[in-house]
Amino acid sequence: GAVVSQHPSWVICKSGTSVKIECRSLDFQATTMFWYRQFPKQSLMLMATSNEGSKATYEQGVEKDKFLINHASLTLSTLTVTSAHPEDSSFYICSARGQGRNTEAFFGQGTRLTVV
Amino acid sequence: GNSVTQMEGPVTLSEEAFLTINCTYTATGYPSLFWYVQYPGEGLQLLLKATKADDKGSNKGFEATYRKETTSFHLEKGSVQVSDSAVYFCALPGGGYNKLIFGAGTRLAVHP
């Protein structure tokens, strides 16, 4: 099946610094990529949706200036957590889908971010 | 809009027990339905899917049948293993931009 690679799998950063997470679709063109946040023992919370070459669409309550999303190509999307704070510590997961309403989504392995 | 409701967990079973995780949905038309599994510390993996009514998706001993009469897509497995311990998410397309709508997730714990 299709593969989505997310990097890094874990990162520890100091409060106030920025962290970039990459999401790559390795063997298909990802028309749409999604970024999720997951708190311990909870479901996925969709943060934003991005289509290649256009601005991301953020869900209500998600700060677009804090969580910068770039989808520069059909195989790469990045999420940058700017000026990270301890409350941004979480598990971030990306997902990619090709075209078509009933296509499945493929997920990255997730990134565990810890802000100290 | 489309939505999905999943039974709350956690579900705790002994090895070789029968598993059912309920999932019901509301949708316009007949979208594909999906079950995803998340093992500890990992992202989600597609477990199985069904693309039309009465289809049965199956994988790794898990099955789910797309039932339009009851708007359900319950996940079943005849004999669970410890390695099946994970969180299971029911999902269907909904909203714009090819979004998937996920259920709340059901945590399954299987003990020897």
PDB file of C-alpha atoms in Angstrom:
ATOM      1  CA  GLY A   1       0.000   0.000   0.000  1.00  0.00           C
ATOM      2  CA  ALA A   2       0.904   3.627  -0.209  1.00  0.00           C
ATOM      3  CA  VAL A   3       3.417   5.001   2.251  1.00  0.00           C
ATOM      4  CA  VAL A   4       3.460   8.292   4.059  1.00  0.00           C
ATOM      5  CA  SER A   5       6.667   9.137   5.853  1.00  0.00           C
ATOM      6  CA  GLN A   6       6.651  11.597   8.730  1.00  0.00           C
ATOM      7  CA  HIS A   7       9.822  12.989  10.206  1.00  0.00           C
ATOM      8  CA  PRO A   8      11.019  13.297  12.895  1.00  0.00           C
ATOM      9  CA  SER A   9       9.297  10.611  14.942  1.00  0.00           C
ATOM     10  CA  TRP A  10      10.078  12.487  18.117  1.00  0.00           C
ATOM     11  CA  VAL A  11      11.589  15.831  19.005  1.00  0.00           C
ATOM     12  CA  ILE A  12      12.395  17.706  22.189  1.00  0.00           C
ATOM     13  CA  CYS A  13      12.777  21.449  21.950  1.00  0.00           C
ATOM     14  CA  LYS A  14      13.195  24.398  24.253  1.00  0.00           C
ATOM     15  CA  SER A  15      10.322  26.733  24.919  1.00  0.00           C
ATOM     16  CA  GLY A  16      10.313  29.631  22.470  1.00  0.00           C
ATOM     17  CA  THR A  17      11.946  27.790  19.602  1.00  0.00           C
ATOM     18  CA  SER A  18      10.290  26.550  16.413  1.00  0.00           C
ATOM     19  CA  VAL A  19       9.996  22.990  15.217  1.00  0.00           C
ATOM     20  CA  LYS A  20       9.327  21.733  11.703  1.00  0.00           C
ATOM     21  CA  ILE A  21       7.671  18.403  10.987  1.00  0.00           C
ATOM     22  CA  GLU A  22       7.751  16.937   7.501  1.00  0.00           C
ATOM     23  CA  CYS A  23       5.218  14.678   5.854  1.00  0.00           C
ATOM     24  CA  ARG A  24       6.022  12.973   2.574  1.00  0.00           C
ATOM     25  CA  SER A  25       3.957  10.720   0.365  1.00  0.00           C
ATOM     26  CA  LEU A  26       6.479   8.296  -1.048  1.00  0.00           C
ATOM     27  CA  ASP A  27       4.661   6.572  -3.872  1.00  0.00           C
ATOM     28  CA  PHE A  28       1.597   8.594  -4.749  1.00  0.00           C
ATOM     29  CA  GLN A  29       0.597  12.177  -5.340  1.00  0.00           C
ATOM     30  CA  ALA A  30      -1.136  13.559  -2.308  1.00  0.00           C
ATOM     31  CA  THR A  31      -3.740  16.017  -3.509  1.00  0.00           C
ATOM     32  CA  THR A  32      -4.692  16.787   0.035  1.00  0.00           C
ATOM     33  CA  MET A  33      -2.773  16.510   3.276  1.00  0.00           C
ATOM     34  CA  PHE A  34      -4.160  16.745   6.754  1.00  0.00           C
ATOM     35  CA  TRP A  35      -2.533  17.552  10.048  1.00  0.00           C
ATOM     36  CA  TYR A  36      -3.912  16.155  13.275  1.00  0.00           C
ATOM     37  CA  ARG A  37      -3.112  16.549  16.916  1.00  0.00           C
ATOM     38  CA  GLN A  38      -3.755  13.783  19.364  1.00  0.00           C
ATOM     39  CA  PHE A  39      -3.787  14.116  23.128  1.00  0.00           C
ATOM     40  CA  PRO A  40      -3.136  11.054  25.293  1.00  0.00           C
ATOM     41  CA  LYS A  41      -5.927   8.496  25.060  1.00  0.00           C
ATOM     42  CA  GLN A  42      -8.031  10.754  22.861  1.00  0.00           C
ATOM     43  CA  SER A  43      -9.125  10.779  19.276  1.00  0.00           C
ATOM     44  CA  LEU A  44      -7.556  12.722  16.473  1.00  0.00           C
ATOM     45  CA  MET A  45      -8.229  16.437  16.337  1.00  0.00           C
ATOM     46  CA  LEU A  46      -8.019  17.807  12.826  1.00  0.00           C
ATOM     47  CA  MET A  47      -5.939  20.963  12.820  1.00  0.00           C
ATOM     48  CA  ALA A  48      -5.824  21.889   9.167  1.00  0.00           C
ATOM     49  CA  THR A  49      -6.251  20.708   5.619  1.00  0.00           C
ATOM     50  CA  SER A  50      -3.896  21.674   2.857  1.00  0.00           C
ATOM     51  CA  ASN A  51      -4.091  21.313  -0.877  1.00  0.00           C
ATOM     52  CA  GLU A  52      -0.954  21.506  -2.953  1.00  0.00           C
ATOM     53  CA  GLY A  53      -0.103  25.037  -3.961  1.00  0.00           C
ATOM     54  CA  SER A  54      -2.777  26.764  -1.908  1.00  0.00           C
ATOM     55  CA  LYS A  55      -3.135  28.060   1.612  1.00  0.00           C
ATOM     56  CA  ALA A  56      -4.116  25.662   4.312  1.00  0.00           C
ATOM     57  CA  THR A  57      -7.611  25.676   5.746  1.00  0.00           C
ATOM     58  CA  TYR A  58      -7.515  25.690   9.517  1.00  0.00           C
ATOM     59  CA  GLU A  59     -10.132  24.263  11.819  1.00  0.00           C
ATOM     60  CA  GLN A  60     -11.827  26.545  14.258  1.00  0.00           C
ATOM     61  CA  GLY A  61      -9.691  27.337  17.262  1.00  0.00           C
ATOM     62  CA  VAL A  62      -6.370  26.466  15.621  1.00  0.00           C
ATOM     63  CA  GLU A  63      -3.964  29.397  15.428  1.00  0.00           C
ATOM     64  CA  LYS A  64      -2.691  29.689  11.883  1.00  0.00           C
ATOM     65  CA  ASP A  65       0.213  31.908  12.925  1.00  0.00           C
ATOM     66  CA  LYS A  66       1.355  29.353  15.436  1.00  0.00           C
ATOM     67  CA  PHE A  67       0.955  26.260  13.294  1.00  0.00           C
ATOM     68  CA  LEU A  68       2.347  27.122   9.891  1.00  0.00           C
ATOM     69  CA  ILE A  69       1.526  24.661   7.150  1.00  0.00           C
ATOM     70  CA  ASN A  70       3.187  24.547   3.778  1.00  0.00           C
ATOM     71  CA  HIS A  71       2.183  22.172   0.989  1.00  0.00           C
ATOM     72  CA  ALA A  72       4.651  23.096  -1.690  1.00  0.00           C
ATOM     73  CA  SER A  73       4.416  19.932  -3.780  1.00  0.00           C
ATOM     74  CA  LEU A  74       2.211  16.896  -4.286  1.00  0.00           C
ATOM     75  CA  THR A  75       4.533  14.830  -2.131  1.00  0.00           C
ATOM     76  CA  LEU A  76       5.519  17.130   0.723  1.00  0.00           C
ATOM     77  CA  SER A  77       3.754  19.092   3.427  1.00  0.00           C
ATOM     78  CA  THR A  78       5.353  20.651   6.481  1.00  0.00           C
ATOM     79  CA  LEU A  79       3.978  21.768   9.809  1.00  0.00           C
ATOM     80  CA  THR A  80       6.006  24.309  11.748  1.00  0.00           C
ATOM     81  CA  VAL A  81       5.160  24.897  15.380  1.00  0.00           C
ATOM     82  CA  THR A  82       6.382  28.430  16.000  1.00  0.00           C
ATOM     83  CA  SER A  83       7.488  29.758  19.374  1.00  0.00           C
ATOM     84  CA  ALA A  84       6.639  26.443  20.971  1.00  0.00           C
ATOM     85  CA  HIS A  85       5.426  26.264  24.550  1.00  0.00           C
ATOM     86  CA  PRO A  86       4.967  23.290  26.870  1.00  0.00           C
ATOM     87  CA  GLU A  87       1.228  23.218  26.128  1.00  0.00           C
ATOM     88  CA  ASP A  88       2.091  22.485  22.489  1.00  0.00           C
ATOM     89  CA  SER A  89       3.570  19.162  23.564  1.00  0.00           C
ATOM     90  CA  SER A  90       1.523  16.505  21.839  1.00  0.00           C
ATOM     91  CA  PHE A  91       1.466  13.772  19.219  1.00  0.00           C
ATOM     92  CA  TYR A  92       1.126  15.233  15.725  1.00  0.00           C
ATOM     93  CA  ILE A  93       0.034  13.039  12.835  1.00  0.00           C
ATOM     94  CA  CYS A  94      -0.125  13.815   9.140  1.00  0.00           C
ATOM     95  CA  SER A  95      -2.309  12.114   6.608  1.00  0.00           C
ATOM     96  CA  ALA A  96      -2.433  12.188   2.835  1.00  0.00           C
ATOM     97  CA  ARG A  97      -5.082  11.309   0.310  1.00  0.00           C
ATOM     98  CA  GLY A  98      -5.113  11.182  -3.441  1.00  0.00           C
ATOM     99  CA  GLN A  99      -7.988  12.416  -5.567  1.00  0.00           C
ATOM    100  CA  GLY A 100     -11.406  10.915  -5.275  1.00  0.00           C
ATOM    101  CA  ARG A 101     -14.040  11.143  -2.587  1.00  0.00           C
ATOM    102  CA  ASN A 102     -13.789   7.533  -1.501  1.00  0.00           C
ATOM    103  CA  THR A 103     -10.055   7.082  -1.498  1.00  0.00           C
ATOM    104  CA  GLU A 104      -8.519   6.012   1.758  1.00  0.00           C
ATOM    105  CA  ALA A 105      -6.202   8.163   3.809  1.00  0.00           C
ATOM    106  CA  PHE A 106      -2.659   7.095   4.552  1.00  0.00           C
ATOM    107  CA  PHE A 107      -1.040   8.192   7.753  1.00  0.00           C
ATOM    108  CA  GLY A 108       2.446   9.058   8.825  1.00  0.00           C
ATOM    109  CA  GLN A 109       3.973   7.434  11.862  1.00  0.00           C
ATOM    110  CA  GLY A 110       3.355  10.487  13.991  1.00  0.00           C
ATOM    111  CA  THR A 111       5.695  12.923  15.740  1.00  0.00           C
ATOM    112  CA  ARG A 112       5.933  13.143  19.507  1.00  0.00           C
ATOM    113  CA  LEU A 113       6.752  16.771  20.339  1.00  0.00           C
ATOM    114  CA  THR A 114       7.939  17.630  23.839  1.00  0.00           C
ATOM    115  CA  VAL A 115       8.558  21.266  24.674  1.00  0.00           C
ATOM    116  CA  VAL A 116      10.649  21.853  27.780  1.00  0.00           C
TER     117      VAL A 116
ATOM    118  CA  GLY B   1     -23.326  16.407   7.324  1.00  0.00           C
ATOM    119  CA  ASN B   2     -21.816  12.990   7.647  1.00  0.00           C
ATOM    120  CA  SER B   3     -21.002  11.687  11.090  1.00  0.00           C
ATOM    121  CA  VAL B   4     -19.925   8.512  12.834  1.00  0.00           C
ATOM    122  CA  THR B   5     -20.591   7.181  16.305  1.00  0.00           C
ATOM    123  CA  GLN B   6     -18.437   4.549  17.861  1.00  0.00           C
ATOM    124  CA  MET B   7     -18.893   2.551  21.028  1.00  0.00           C
ATOM    125  CA  GLU B   8     -16.947   3.849  23.948  1.00  0.00           C
ATOM    126  CA  GLY B   9     -14.113   1.874  25.377  1.00  0.00           C
ATOM    127  CA  PRO B  10     -12.041   0.616  26.776  1.00  0.00           C
ATOM    128  CA  VAL B  11     -12.853  -2.920  25.784  1.00  0.00           C
ATOM    129  CA  THR B  12     -10.962  -5.520  27.755  1.00  0.00           C
ATOM    130  CA  LEU B  13     -10.940  -9.114  26.569  1.00  0.00           C
ATOM    131  CA  SER B  14      -9.118 -12.324  27.205  1.00  0.00           C
ATOM    132  CA  GLU B  15      -7.093 -13.845  24.408  1.00  0.00           C
ATOM    133  CA  GLU B  16      -9.210 -15.851  21.922  1.00  0.00           C
ATOM    134  CA  ALA B  17     -12.407 -14.033  22.918  1.00  0.00           C
ATOM    135  CA  PHE B  18     -14.845 -12.705  20.323  1.00  0.00           C
ATOM    136  CA  LEU B  19     -14.648  -8.994  19.569  1.00  0.00           C
ATOM    137  CA  THR B  20     -17.323  -6.580  18.412  1.00  0.00           C
ATOM    138  CA  ILE B  21     -16.800  -2.837  18.213  1.00  0.00           C
ATOM    139  CA  ASN B  22     -19.939  -1.009  17.150  1.00  0.00           C
ATOM    140  CA  CYS B  23     -19.939   1.796  14.625  1.00  0.00           C
ATOM    141  CA  THR B  24     -22.965   3.584  13.220  1.00  0.00           C
ATOM    142  CA  TYR B  25     -23.009   6.411  10.761  1.00  0.00           C
ATOM    143  CA  THR B  26     -25.151   9.078   9.180  1.00  0.00           C
ATOM    144  CA  ALA B  27     -24.339  10.039   5.641  1.00  0.00           C
ATOM    145  CA  THR B  28     -25.576  11.507   2.428  1.00  0.00           C
ATOM    146  CA  GLY B  29     -25.529   8.795  -0.167  1.00  0.00           C
ATOM    147  CA  TYR B  30     -23.403   5.701   0.283  1.00  0.00           C
ATOM    148  CA  PRO B  31     -19.828   6.691   0.993  1.00  0.00           C
ATOM    149  CA  SER B  32     -17.016   4.246   1.600  1.00  0.00           C
ATOM    150  CA  LEU B  33     -16.519   3.210   5.199  1.00  0.00           C
ATOM    151  CA  PHE B  34     -13.205   2.550   6.890  1.00  0.00           C
ATOM    152  CA  TRP B  35     -11.708   1.042  10.007  1.00  0.00           C
ATOM    153  CA  TYR B  36      -8.301   2.300  11.076  1.00  0.00           C
ATOM    154  CA  VAL B  37      -6.096   0.902  13.829  1.00  0.00           C
ATOM    155  CA  GLN B  38      -3.531   2.763  15.919  1.00  0.00           C
ATOM    156  CA  TYR B  39      -0.927   0.771  17.797  1.00  0.00           C
ATOM    157  CA  PRO B  40       0.759   2.438  20.778  1.00  0.00           C
ATOM    158  CA  GLY B  41       3.015   5.312  19.795  1.00  0.00           C
ATOM    159  CA  GLU B  42       2.239   5.046  16.102  1.00  0.00           C
ATOM    160  CA  GLY B  43       0.127   6.700  13.442  1.00  0.00           C
ATOM    161  CA  LEU B  44      -3.001   5.130  12.032  1.00  0.00           C
ATOM    162  CA  GLN B  45      -3.107   2.230   9.603  1.00  0.00           C
ATOM    163  CA  LEU B  46      -5.995   1.259   7.415  1.00  0.00           C
ATOM    164  CA  LEU B  47      -7.376  -2.016   8.718  1.00  0.00           C
ATOM    165  CA  LEU B  48     -10.186  -2.588   6.250  1.00  0.00           C
ATOM    166  CA  LYS B  49     -12.730  -0.787   4.142  1.00  0.00           C
ATOM    167  CA  ALA B  50     -15.995  -1.310   2.291  1.00  0.00           C
ATOM    168  CA  THR B  51     -16.968   0.760  -0.702  1.00  0.00           C
ATOM    169  CA  LYS B  52     -20.660  -0.035  -1.092  1.00  0.00           C
ATOM    170  CA  ALA B  53     -23.652  -1.435   0.714  1.00  0.00           C
ATOM    171  CA  ASP B  54     -23.450  -5.129   1.674  1.00  0.00           C
ATOM    172  CA  ASP B  55     -19.706  -5.178   1.031  1.00  0.00           C
ATOM    173  CA  LYS B  56     -17.630  -6.964   3.622  1.00  0.00           C
ATOM    174  CA  GLY B  57     -14.179  -5.659   4.342  1.00  0.00           C
ATOM    175  CA  SER B  58     -11.713  -8.055   5.921  1.00  0.00           C
ATOM    176  CA  ASN B  59      -8.094  -8.099   6.977  1.00  0.00           C
ATOM    177  CA  LYS B  60      -6.001  -9.922   9.595  1.00  0.00           C
ATOM    178  CA  GLY B  61      -9.047 -11.834  10.817  1.00  0.00           C
ATOM    179  CA  PHE B  62     -11.104  -8.673  11.275  1.00  0.00           C
ATOM    180  CA  GLU B  63     -14.335  -8.180   9.362  1.00  0.00           C
ATOM    181  CA  ALA B  64     -16.921  -5.461   8.959  1.00  0.00           C
ATOM    182  CA  THR B  65     -20.029  -5.435   6.786  1.00  0.00           C
ATOM    183  CA  TYR B  66     -21.482  -2.262   5.301  1.00  0.00           C
ATOM    184  CA  ARG B  67     -25.157  -2.409   6.309  1.00  0.00           C
ATOM    185  CA  LYS B  68     -27.257   0.410   4.921  1.00  0.00           C
ATOM    186  CA  GLU B  69     -30.460  -0.805   6.600  1.00  0.00           C
ATOM    187  CA  THR B  70     -28.988  -0.268  10.032  1.00  0.00           C
ATOM    188  CA  THR B  71     -26.389   2.330   8.940  1.00  0.00           C
ATOM    189  CA  SER B  72     -23.749   0.284  10.684  1.00  0.00           C
ATOM    190  CA  PHE B  73     -20.229  -0.955  10.073  1.00  0.00           C
ATOM    191  CA  HIS B  74     -19.420  -3.007  13.155  1.00  0.00           C
ATOM    192  CA  LEU B  75     -15.943  -4.448  13.499  1.00  0.00           C
ATOM    193  CA  GLU B  76     -15.654  -8.108  14.482  1.00  0.00           C
ATOM    194  CA  LYS B  77     -12.987 -10.676  15.086  1.00  0.00           C
ATOM    195  CA  GLY B  78     -13.589 -14.243  16.107  1.00  0.00           C
ATOM    196  CA  SER B  79     -10.512 -14.748  18.262  1.00  0.00           C
ATOM    197  CA  VAL B  80      -8.463 -11.794  19.444  1.00  0.00           C
ATOM    198  CA  GLN B  81      -4.795 -11.898  20.283  1.00  0.00           C
ATOM    199  CA  VAL B  82      -2.704  -9.831  22.651  1.00  0.00           C
ATOM    200  CA  SER B  83      -1.127  -8.197  19.614  1.00  0.00           C
ATOM    201  CA  ASP B  84      -4.545  -6.795  18.648  1.00  0.00           C
ATOM    202  CA  SER B  85      -4.382  -4.407  21.598  1.00  0.00           C
ATOM    203  CA  ALA B  86      -4.710  -0.971  20.014  1.00  0.00           C
ATOM    204  CA  VAL B  87      -7.161   1.841  19.401  1.00  0.00           C
ATOM    205  CA  TYR B  88      -9.662   1.315  16.591  1.00  0.00           C
ATOM    206  CA  PHE B  89     -11.259   4.174  14.649  1.00  0.00           C
ATOM    207  CA  CYS B  90     -14.286   4.015  12.398  1.00  0.00           C
ATOM    208  CA  ALA B  91     -14.276   6.634   9.615  1.00  0.00           C
ATOM    209  CA  LEU B  92     -16.095   7.894   6.549  1.00  0.00           C
ATOM    210  CA  PRO B  93     -15.645  10.787   4.111  1.00  0.00           C
ATOM    211  CA  GLY B  94     -17.286  14.056   5.033  1.00  0.00           C
ATOM    212  CA  GLY B  95     -16.863  17.782   4.918  1.00  0.00           C
ATOM    213  CA  GLY B  96     -14.851  19.506   2.265  1.00  0.00           C
ATOM    214  CA  TYR B  97     -11.395  18.849   0.882  1.00  0.00           C
ATOM    215  CA  ASN B  98     -11.677  15.075   0.957  1.00  0.00           C
ATOM    216  CA  LYS B  99     -11.778  15.024   4.746  1.00  0.00           C
ATOM    217  CA  LEU B 100     -12.287  11.856   6.690  1.00  0.00           C
ATOM    218  CA  ILE B 101     -14.506  11.990   9.733  1.00  0.00           C
ATOM    219  CA  PHE B 102     -13.317   9.769  12.568  1.00  0.00           C
ATOM    220  CA  GLY B 103     -15.149   8.256  15.458  1.00  0.00           C
ATOM    221  CA  ALA B 104     -13.845   8.848  18.952  1.00  0.00           C
ATOM    222  CA  GLY B 105     -11.827   5.640  18.885  1.00  0.00           C
ATOM    223  CA  THR B 106     -12.240   2.483  20.925  1.00  0.00           C
ATOM    224  CA  ARG B 107      -9.335   1.221  22.955  1.00  0.00           C
ATOM    225  CA  LEU B 108      -9.000  -2.565  22.985  1.00  0.00           C
ATOM    226  CA  ALA B 109      -6.887  -4.318  25.580  1.00  0.00           C
ATOM    227  CA  VAL B 110      -6.381  -8.064  25.216  1.00  0.00           C
ATOM    228  CA  HIS B 111      -4.753  -9.937  28.054  1.00  0.00           C
ATOM    229  CA  PRO B 112      -3.341 -13.471  28.040  1.00  0.00           C
TER     230      PRO B 112
END
